[in-house]
PDB file of C-alpha atoms and ligand atoms in Angstrom:
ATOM      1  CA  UNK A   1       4.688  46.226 134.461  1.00 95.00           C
ATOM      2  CA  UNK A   2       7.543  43.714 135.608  1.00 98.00           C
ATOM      3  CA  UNK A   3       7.563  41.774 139.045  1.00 98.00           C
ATOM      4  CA  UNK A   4      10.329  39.532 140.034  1.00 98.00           C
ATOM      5  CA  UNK A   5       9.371  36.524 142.042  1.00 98.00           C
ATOM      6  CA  UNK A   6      12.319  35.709 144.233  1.00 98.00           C
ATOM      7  CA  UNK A   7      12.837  32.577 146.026  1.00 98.00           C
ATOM      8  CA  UNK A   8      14.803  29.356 147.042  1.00 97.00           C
ATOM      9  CA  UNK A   9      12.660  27.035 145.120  1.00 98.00           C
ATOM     10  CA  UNK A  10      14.626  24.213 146.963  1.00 97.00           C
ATOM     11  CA  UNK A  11      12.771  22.718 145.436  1.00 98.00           C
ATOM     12  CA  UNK A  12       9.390  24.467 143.150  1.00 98.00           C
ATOM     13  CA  UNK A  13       6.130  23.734 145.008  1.00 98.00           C
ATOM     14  CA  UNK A  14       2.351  24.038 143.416  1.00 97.00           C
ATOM     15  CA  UNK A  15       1.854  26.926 145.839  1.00 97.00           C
ATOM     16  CA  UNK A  16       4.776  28.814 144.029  1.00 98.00           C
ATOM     17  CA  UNK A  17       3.573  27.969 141.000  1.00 98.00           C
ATOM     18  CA  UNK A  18      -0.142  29.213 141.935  1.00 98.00           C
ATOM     19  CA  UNK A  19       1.463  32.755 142.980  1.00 98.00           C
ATOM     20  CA  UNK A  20       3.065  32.763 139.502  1.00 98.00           C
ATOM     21  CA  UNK A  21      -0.299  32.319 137.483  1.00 98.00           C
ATOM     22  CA  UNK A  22      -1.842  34.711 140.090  1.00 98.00           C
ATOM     23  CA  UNK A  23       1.047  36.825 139.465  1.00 98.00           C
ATOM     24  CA  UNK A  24       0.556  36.743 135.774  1.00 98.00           C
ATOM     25  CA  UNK A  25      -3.173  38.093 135.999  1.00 98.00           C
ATOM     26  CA  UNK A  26      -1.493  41.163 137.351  1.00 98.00           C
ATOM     27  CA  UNK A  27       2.130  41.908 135.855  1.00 98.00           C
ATOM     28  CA  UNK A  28       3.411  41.970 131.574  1.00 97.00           C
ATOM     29  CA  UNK A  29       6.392  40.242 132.771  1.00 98.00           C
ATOM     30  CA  UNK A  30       7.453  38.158 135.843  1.00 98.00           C
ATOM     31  CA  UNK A  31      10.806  37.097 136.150  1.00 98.00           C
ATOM     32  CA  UNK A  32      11.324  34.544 138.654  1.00 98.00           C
ATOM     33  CA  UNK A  33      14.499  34.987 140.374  1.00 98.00           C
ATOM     34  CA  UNK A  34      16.571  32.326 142.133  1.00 98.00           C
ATOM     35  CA  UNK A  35      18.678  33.183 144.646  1.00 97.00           C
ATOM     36  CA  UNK A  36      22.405  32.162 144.107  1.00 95.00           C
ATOM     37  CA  UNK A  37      23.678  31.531 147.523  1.00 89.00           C
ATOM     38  CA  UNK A  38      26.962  30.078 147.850  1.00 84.00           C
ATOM     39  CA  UNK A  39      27.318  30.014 151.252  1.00 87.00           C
ATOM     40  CA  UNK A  40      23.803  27.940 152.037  1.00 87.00           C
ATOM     41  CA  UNK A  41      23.688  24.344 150.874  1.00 92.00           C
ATOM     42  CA  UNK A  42      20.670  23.653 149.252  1.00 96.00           C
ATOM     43  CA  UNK A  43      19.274  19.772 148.110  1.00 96.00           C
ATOM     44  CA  UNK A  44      18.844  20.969 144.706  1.00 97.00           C
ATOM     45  CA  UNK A  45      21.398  22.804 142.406  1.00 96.00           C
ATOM     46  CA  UNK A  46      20.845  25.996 141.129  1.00 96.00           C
ATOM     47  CA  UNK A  47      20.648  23.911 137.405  1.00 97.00           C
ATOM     48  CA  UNK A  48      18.082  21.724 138.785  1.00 97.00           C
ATOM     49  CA  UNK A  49      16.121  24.409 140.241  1.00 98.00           C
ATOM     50  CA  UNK A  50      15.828  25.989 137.201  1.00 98.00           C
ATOM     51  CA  UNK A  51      14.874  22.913 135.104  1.00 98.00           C
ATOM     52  CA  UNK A  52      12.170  22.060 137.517  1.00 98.00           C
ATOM     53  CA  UNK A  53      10.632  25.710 137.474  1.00 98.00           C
ATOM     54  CA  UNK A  54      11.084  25.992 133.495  1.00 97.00           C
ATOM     55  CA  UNK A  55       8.621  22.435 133.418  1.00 96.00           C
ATOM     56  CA  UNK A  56       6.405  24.271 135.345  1.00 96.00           C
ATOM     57  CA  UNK A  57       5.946  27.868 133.945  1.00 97.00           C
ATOM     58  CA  UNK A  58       6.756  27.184 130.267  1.00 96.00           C
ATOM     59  CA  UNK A  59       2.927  27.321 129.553  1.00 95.00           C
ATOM     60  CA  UNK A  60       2.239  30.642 131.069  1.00 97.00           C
ATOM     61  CA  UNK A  61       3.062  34.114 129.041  1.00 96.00           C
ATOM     62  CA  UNK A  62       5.457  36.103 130.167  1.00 97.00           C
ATOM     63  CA  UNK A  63       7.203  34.418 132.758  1.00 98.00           C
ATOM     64  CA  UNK A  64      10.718  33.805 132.834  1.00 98.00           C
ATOM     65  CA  UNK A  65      13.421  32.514 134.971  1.00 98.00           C
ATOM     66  CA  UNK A  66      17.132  34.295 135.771  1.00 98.00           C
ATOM     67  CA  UNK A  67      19.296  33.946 139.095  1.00 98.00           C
ATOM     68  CA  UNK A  68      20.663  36.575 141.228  1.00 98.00           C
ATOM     69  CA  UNK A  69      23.523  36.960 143.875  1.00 96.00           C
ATOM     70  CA  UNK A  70      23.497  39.384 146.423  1.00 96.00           C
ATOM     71  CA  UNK A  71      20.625  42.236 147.282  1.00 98.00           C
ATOM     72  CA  UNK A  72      17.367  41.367 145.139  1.00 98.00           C
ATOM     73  CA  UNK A  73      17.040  45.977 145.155  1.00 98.00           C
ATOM     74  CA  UNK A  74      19.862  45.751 142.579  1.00 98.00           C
ATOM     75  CA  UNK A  75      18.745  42.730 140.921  1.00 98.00           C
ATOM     76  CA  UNK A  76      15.423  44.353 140.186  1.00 98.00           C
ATOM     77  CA  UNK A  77      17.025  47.121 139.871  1.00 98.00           C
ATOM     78  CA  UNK A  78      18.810  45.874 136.450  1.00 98.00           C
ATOM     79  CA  UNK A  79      15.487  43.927 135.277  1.00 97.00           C
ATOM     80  CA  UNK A  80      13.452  47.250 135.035  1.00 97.00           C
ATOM     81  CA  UNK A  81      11.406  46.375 137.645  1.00 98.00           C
ATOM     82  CA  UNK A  82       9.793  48.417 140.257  1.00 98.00           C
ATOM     83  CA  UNK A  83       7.672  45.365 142.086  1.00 98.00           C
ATOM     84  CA  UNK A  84       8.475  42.164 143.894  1.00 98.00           C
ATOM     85  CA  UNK A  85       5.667  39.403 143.880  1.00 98.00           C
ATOM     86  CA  UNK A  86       5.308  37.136 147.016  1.00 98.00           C
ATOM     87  CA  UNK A  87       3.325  35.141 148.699  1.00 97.00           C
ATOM     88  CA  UNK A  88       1.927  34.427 151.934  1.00 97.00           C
ATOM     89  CA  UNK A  89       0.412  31.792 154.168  1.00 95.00           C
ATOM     90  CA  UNK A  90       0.467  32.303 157.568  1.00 94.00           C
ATOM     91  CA  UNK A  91       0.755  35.338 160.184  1.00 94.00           C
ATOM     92  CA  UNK A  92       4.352  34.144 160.401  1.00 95.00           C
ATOM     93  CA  UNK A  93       5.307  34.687 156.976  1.00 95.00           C
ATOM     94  CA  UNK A  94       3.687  38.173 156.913  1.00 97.00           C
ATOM     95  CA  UNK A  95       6.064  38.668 160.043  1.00 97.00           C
ATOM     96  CA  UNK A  96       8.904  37.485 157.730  1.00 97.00           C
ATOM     97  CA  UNK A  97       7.638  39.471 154.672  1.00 98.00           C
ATOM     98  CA  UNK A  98       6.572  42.759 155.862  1.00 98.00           C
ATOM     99  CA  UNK A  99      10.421  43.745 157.338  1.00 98.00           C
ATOM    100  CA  UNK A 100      11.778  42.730 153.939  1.00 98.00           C
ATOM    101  CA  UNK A 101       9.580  44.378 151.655  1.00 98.00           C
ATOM    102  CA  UNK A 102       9.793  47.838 154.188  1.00 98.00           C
ATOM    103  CA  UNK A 103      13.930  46.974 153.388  1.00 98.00           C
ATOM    104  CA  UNK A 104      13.162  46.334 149.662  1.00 98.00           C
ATOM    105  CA  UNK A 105      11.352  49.713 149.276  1.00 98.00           C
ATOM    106  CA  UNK A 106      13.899  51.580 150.786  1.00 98.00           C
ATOM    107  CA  UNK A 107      17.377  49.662 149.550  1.00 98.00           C
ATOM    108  CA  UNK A 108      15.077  49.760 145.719  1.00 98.00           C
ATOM    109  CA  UNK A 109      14.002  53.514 146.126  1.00 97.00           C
ATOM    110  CA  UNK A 110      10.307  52.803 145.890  1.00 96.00           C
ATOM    111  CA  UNK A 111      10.305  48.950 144.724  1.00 98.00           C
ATOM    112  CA  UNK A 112       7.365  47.331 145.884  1.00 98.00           C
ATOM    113  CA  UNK A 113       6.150  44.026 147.344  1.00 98.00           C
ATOM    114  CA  UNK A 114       3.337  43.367 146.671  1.00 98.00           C
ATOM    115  CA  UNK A 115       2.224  39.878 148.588  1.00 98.00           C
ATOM    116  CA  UNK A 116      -0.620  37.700 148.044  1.00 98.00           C
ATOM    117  CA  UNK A 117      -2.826  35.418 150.068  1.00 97.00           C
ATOM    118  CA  UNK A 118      -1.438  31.678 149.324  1.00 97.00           C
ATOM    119  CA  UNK A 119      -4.362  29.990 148.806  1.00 96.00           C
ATOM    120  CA  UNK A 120      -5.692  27.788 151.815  1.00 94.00           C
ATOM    121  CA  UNK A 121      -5.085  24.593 150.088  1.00 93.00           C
ATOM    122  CA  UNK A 122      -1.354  25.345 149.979  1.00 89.00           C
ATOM    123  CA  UNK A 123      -1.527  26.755 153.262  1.00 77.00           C
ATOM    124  CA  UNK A 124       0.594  25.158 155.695  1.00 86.00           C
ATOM    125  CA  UNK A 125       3.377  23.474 153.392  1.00 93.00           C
ATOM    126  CA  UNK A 126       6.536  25.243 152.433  1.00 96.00           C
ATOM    127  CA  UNK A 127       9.947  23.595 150.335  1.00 97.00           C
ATOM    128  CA  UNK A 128      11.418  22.647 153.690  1.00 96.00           C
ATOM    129  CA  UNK A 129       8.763  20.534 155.172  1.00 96.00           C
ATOM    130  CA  UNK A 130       8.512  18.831 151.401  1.00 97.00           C
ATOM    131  CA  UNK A 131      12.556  18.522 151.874  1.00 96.00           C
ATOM    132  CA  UNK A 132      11.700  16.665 155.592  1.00 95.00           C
ATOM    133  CA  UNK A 133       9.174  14.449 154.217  1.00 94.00           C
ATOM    134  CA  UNK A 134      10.811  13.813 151.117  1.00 94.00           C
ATOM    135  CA  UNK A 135      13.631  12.753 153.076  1.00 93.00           C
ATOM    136  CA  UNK A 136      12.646  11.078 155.804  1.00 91.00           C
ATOM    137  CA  UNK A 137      10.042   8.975 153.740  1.00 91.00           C
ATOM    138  CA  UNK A 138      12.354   7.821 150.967  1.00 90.00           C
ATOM    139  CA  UNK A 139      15.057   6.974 153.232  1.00 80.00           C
ATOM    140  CA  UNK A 140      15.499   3.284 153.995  1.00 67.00           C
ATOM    141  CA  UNK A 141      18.259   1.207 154.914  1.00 52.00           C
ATOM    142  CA  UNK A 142      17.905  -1.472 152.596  1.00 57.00           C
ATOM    143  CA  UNK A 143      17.849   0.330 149.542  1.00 60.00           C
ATOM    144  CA  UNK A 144      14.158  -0.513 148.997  1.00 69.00           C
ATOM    145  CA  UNK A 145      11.781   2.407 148.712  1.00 67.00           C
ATOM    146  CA  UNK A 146       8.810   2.013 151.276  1.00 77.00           C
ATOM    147  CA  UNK A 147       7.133   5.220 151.416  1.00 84.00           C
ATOM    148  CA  UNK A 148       3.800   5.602 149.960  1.00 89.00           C
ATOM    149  CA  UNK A 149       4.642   8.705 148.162  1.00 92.00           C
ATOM    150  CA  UNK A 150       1.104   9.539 146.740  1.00 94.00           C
ATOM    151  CA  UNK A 151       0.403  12.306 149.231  1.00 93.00           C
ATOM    152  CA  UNK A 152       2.859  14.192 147.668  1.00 95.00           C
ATOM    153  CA  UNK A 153       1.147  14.722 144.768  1.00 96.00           C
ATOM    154  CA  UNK A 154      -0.898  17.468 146.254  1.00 95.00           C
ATOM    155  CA  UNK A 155       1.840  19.719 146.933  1.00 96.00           C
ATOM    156  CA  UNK A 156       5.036  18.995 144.365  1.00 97.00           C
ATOM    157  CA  UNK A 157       4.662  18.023 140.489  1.00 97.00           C
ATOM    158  CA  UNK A 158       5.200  14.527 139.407  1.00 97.00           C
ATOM    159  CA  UNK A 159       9.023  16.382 138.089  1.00 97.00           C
ATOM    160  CA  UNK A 160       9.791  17.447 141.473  1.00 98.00           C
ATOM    161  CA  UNK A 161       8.277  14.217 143.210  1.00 96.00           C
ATOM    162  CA  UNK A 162      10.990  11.992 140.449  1.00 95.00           C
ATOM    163  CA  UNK A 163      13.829  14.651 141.634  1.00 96.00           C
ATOM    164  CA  UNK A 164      12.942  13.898 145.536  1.00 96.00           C
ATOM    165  CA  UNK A 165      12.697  10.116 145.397  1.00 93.00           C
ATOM    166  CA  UNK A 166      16.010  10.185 143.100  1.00 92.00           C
ATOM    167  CA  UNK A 167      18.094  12.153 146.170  1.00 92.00           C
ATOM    168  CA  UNK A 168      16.854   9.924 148.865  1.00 89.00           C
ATOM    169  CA  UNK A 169      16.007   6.889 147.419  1.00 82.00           C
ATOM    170  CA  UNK A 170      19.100   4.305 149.137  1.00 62.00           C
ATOM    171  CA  UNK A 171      20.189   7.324 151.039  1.00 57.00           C
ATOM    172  CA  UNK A 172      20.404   7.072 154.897  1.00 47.00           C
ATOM    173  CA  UNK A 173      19.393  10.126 156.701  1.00 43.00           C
TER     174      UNK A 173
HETATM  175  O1  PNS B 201      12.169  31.381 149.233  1.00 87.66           O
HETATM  176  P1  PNS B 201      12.746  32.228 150.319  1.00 87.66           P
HETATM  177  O2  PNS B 201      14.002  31.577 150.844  1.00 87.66           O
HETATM  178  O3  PNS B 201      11.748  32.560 151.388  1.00 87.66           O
HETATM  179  O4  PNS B 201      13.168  33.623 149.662  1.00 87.66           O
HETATM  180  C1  PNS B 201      13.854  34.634 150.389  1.00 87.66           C
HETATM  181  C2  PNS B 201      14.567  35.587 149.417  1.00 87.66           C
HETATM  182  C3  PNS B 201      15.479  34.767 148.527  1.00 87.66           C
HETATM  183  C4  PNS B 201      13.544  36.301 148.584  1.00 87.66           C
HETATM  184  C5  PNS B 201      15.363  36.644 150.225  1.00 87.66           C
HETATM  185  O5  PNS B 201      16.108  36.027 151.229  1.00 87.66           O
HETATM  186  C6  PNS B 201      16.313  37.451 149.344  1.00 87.66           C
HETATM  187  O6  PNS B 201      15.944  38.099 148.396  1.00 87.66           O
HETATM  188  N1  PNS B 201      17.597  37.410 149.651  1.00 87.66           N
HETATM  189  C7  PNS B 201      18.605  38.095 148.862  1.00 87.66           C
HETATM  190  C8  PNS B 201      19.343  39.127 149.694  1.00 87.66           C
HETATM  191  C9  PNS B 201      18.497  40.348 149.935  1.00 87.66           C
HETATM  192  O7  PNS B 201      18.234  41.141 149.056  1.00 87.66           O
HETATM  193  N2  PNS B 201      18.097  40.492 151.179  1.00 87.66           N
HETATM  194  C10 PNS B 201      17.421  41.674 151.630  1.00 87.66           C
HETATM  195  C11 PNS B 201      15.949  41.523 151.666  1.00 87.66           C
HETATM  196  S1  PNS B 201      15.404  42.800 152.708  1.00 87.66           S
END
């Protein structure tokens, strides 16, 4: 069985990764699928995104990593795959989810999502928050890093962490 785990990875976070070694309990295959969206400006470039998930997932069987464009039904669609992995933290992400995968079964003719339970110690962070604190703690007018960027370490790899401090380090917001 194949499951594509789609996402923005903008960038990769340890709760991602969790969901793909959860995932890979589960599925033969999971192809991790970033979305190509031209019209959205993300920190990190599609390149980057990929070289920071490879680092991650290289160890685990089975796992791969592709991009798509457009509706992820087709993309699955072409990759054999009849399930989408996600996962979830909060009542507002099952509010975000549940629409989508109702969509997903219907535009993929009986794909399915099937979501798991982020576990609690990823619970409340997401890419975008990282992105905030990333950005607003590296930041600094004179060029001289200030931020005491050890509590990242619980959320982002040391890879991802390097990335970060390299985009905003000198950087005003
Ligand atoms: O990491 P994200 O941004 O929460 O992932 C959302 C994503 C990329 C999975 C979703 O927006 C997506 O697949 N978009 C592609 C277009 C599409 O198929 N949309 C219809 C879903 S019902």
């Amino acid at each position: 069985m194949t499951a594509i785990f789609p996402g923005s990875f903008d960038p990769v976070t340890l709760g991602h990764i969790d969901i793909v070694k959860r995932g890979a309990l589960l599925f033969d295959r999971i192809v991790i699928a970033v979305l190509h969206n031209p019209s959205k400006s993300p920190l990190f470039t599609i390149q980057e995104r990929i070289n920071l998930l490879q680092a991650e997932v290289s160890d685990i069987t089975g796992v791969s990593i592709d991009t798509y464009m457009g509706l992820l039904a087709e993309f699955a669609k072409a990759q054999n795959a009849r399930y989408i992995l996600r996962g979830v933290r909060t009542e507002a992400d099952c509010a975000y989810e549940i629409p989508m995968a109702q969509a997903n079964r219907k535009l993929g003719k009986g794909l399915e999502t099937i979501i798991l339970a982020a576990d609690p110690i990823f619970g409340y962070m997401s890419s975008g928050l990282i992105r905030e604190i990333a950005a607003a703690g590296y930041a600094s007018s004179n060029g001289e890093v200030k931020f005491d960027d050890s509590a990242l370490d619980q959320w982002v790899s040391p890879a991802v962490k390097h990335m970060l401090r390299n985009k905003f380090s000198n950087k005003e917001l």
